[in-house]
Amino acid sequence: MSDMTFDKMVAQMTPAMYDSFKQAVALRKWPDGQRLSEEQTELCLEAVMKYEVAHDIPENERVGYIERGGGGTDDGAGESDTIKWMNR
């Protein structure tokens, strides 16, 4: 599929199509249960990401968003949920 055709398709995606593609990528399955091929997964993910940018989806609601900062939360007992790497 050419980039121009792909971009046109993304521009015409409805919110329902976006949700369906997003779910298909997350589950690696179409709604009918059929598995997505590697190429289908890549194309759906690219379409979802382009849709999110084109429709100004808040960054923290986008596919693949990872919250940065903070370094963990304090559970009140002085322990945090940060990861500590140890070499053995």
Short mmCIF file of C-alpha atoms in Angstrom, two decimals:
data_model
loop_
_atom_site.label_atom_id
_atom_site.label_comp_id
_atom_site.label_asym_id
_atom_site.label_seq_id
_atom_site.Cartn_x
_atom_site.Cartn_y
_atom_site.Cartn_z
CA MET A 1 0.00 0.00 0.00
CA SER A 2 1.45 3.36 -0.93
CA ASP A 3 2.00 5.95 1.78
CA MET A 4 -0.50 8.30 0.14
CA THR A 5 -3.23 5.64 0.11
CA PHE A 6 -2.38 4.61 3.67
CA ASP A 7 -2.49 8.22 4.90
CA LYS A 8 -5.84 8.70 3.15
CA MET A 9 -7.18 5.59 4.85
CA VAL A 10 -6.01 6.82 8.25
CA ALA A 11 -7.58 10.23 7.60
CA GLN A 12 -10.93 8.51 6.96
CA MET A 13 -10.79 6.25 10.04
CA THR A 14 -13.72 6.58 12.41
CA PRO A 15 -13.36 6.43 16.19
CA ALA A 16 -14.92 2.93 16.04
CA MET A 17 -12.27 1.79 13.53
CA TYR A 18 -9.55 3.27 15.73
CA ASP A 19 -10.88 1.37 18.76
CA SER A 20 -11.14 -1.85 16.74
CA PHE A 21 -7.57 -1.55 15.41
CA LYS A 22 -6.26 -0.68 18.86
CA GLN A 23 -7.94 -3.74 20.37
CA ALA A 24 -6.73 -5.96 17.51
CA VAL A 25 -3.13 -4.87 18.12
CA ALA A 26 -3.45 -5.40 21.88
CA LEU A 27 -4.94 -8.88 21.52
CA ARG A 28 -3.14 -9.79 18.26
CA LYS A 29 -6.56 -10.94 17.02
CA TRP A 30 -9.37 -9.57 14.89
CA PRO A 31 -12.79 -9.32 16.55
CA ASP A 32 -13.72 -12.67 14.91
CA GLY A 33 -10.81 -14.37 16.73
CA GLN A 34 -8.53 -14.73 13.71
CA ARG A 35 -4.89 -13.95 14.52
CA LEU A 36 -3.24 -10.93 12.95
CA SER A 37 -0.23 -11.59 10.76
CA GLU A 38 2.98 -9.73 11.57
CA GLU A 39 2.32 -7.36 8.66
CA GLN A 40 -1.28 -6.73 9.79
CA THR A 41 -0.08 -5.99 13.32
CA GLU A 42 2.48 -3.49 12.03
CA LEU A 43 0.00 -1.76 9.71
CA CYS A 44 -2.71 -1.56 12.38
CA LEU A 45 -0.26 -0.17 14.91
CA GLU A 46 1.00 2.42 12.44
CA ALA A 47 -2.60 3.41 11.61
CA VAL A 48 -3.46 3.73 15.31
CA MET A 49 -0.40 5.87 16.00
CA LYS A 50 -1.06 8.16 13.01
CA TYR A 51 -4.73 8.48 14.03
CA GLU A 52 -3.70 9.47 17.56
CA VAL A 53 -1.42 12.24 16.29
CA ALA A 54 -3.92 13.48 13.69
CA HIS A 55 -6.75 13.63 16.23
CA ASP A 56 -4.72 15.13 19.08
CA ILE A 57 -5.28 12.18 21.40
CA PRO A 58 -3.63 13.18 24.71
CA GLU A 59 -0.13 11.74 24.93
CA ASN A 60 -0.92 9.81 28.12
CA GLU A 61 -3.77 7.99 26.31
CA ARG A 62 -1.70 6.93 23.29
CA VAL A 63 -0.51 3.45 22.48
CA GLY A 64 2.84 2.73 24.09
CA TYR A 65 2.72 5.64 26.53
CA ILE A 66 5.06 5.24 29.49
CA GLU A 67 4.79 7.70 32.34
CA ARG A 68 8.13 9.29 33.10
CA GLY A 69 9.33 10.89 36.30
CA GLY A 70 8.58 10.41 39.95
CA GLY A 71 10.70 7.31 40.36
CA GLY A 72 7.98 5.40 42.21
CA THR A 73 5.44 5.92 44.90
CA ASP A 74 5.80 5.74 48.63
CA ASP A 75 3.50 3.19 50.28
CA GLY A 76 3.51 5.05 53.60
CA ALA A 77 5.88 2.58 55.24
CA GLY A 78 8.94 4.22 53.75
CA GLU A 79 9.20 1.73 50.89
CA SER A 80 8.84 2.71 47.27
CA ASP A 81 7.94 0.67 44.23
CA THR A 82 11.11 1.52 42.31
CA ILE A 83 13.15 -1.19 40.63
CA LYS A 84 16.64 -1.80 41.92
CA TRP A 85 19.07 -3.54 39.59
CA MET A 86 21.57 -5.87 41.20
CA ASN A 87 24.56 -7.54 39.57
CA ARG A 88 25.49 -10.96 40.83
#
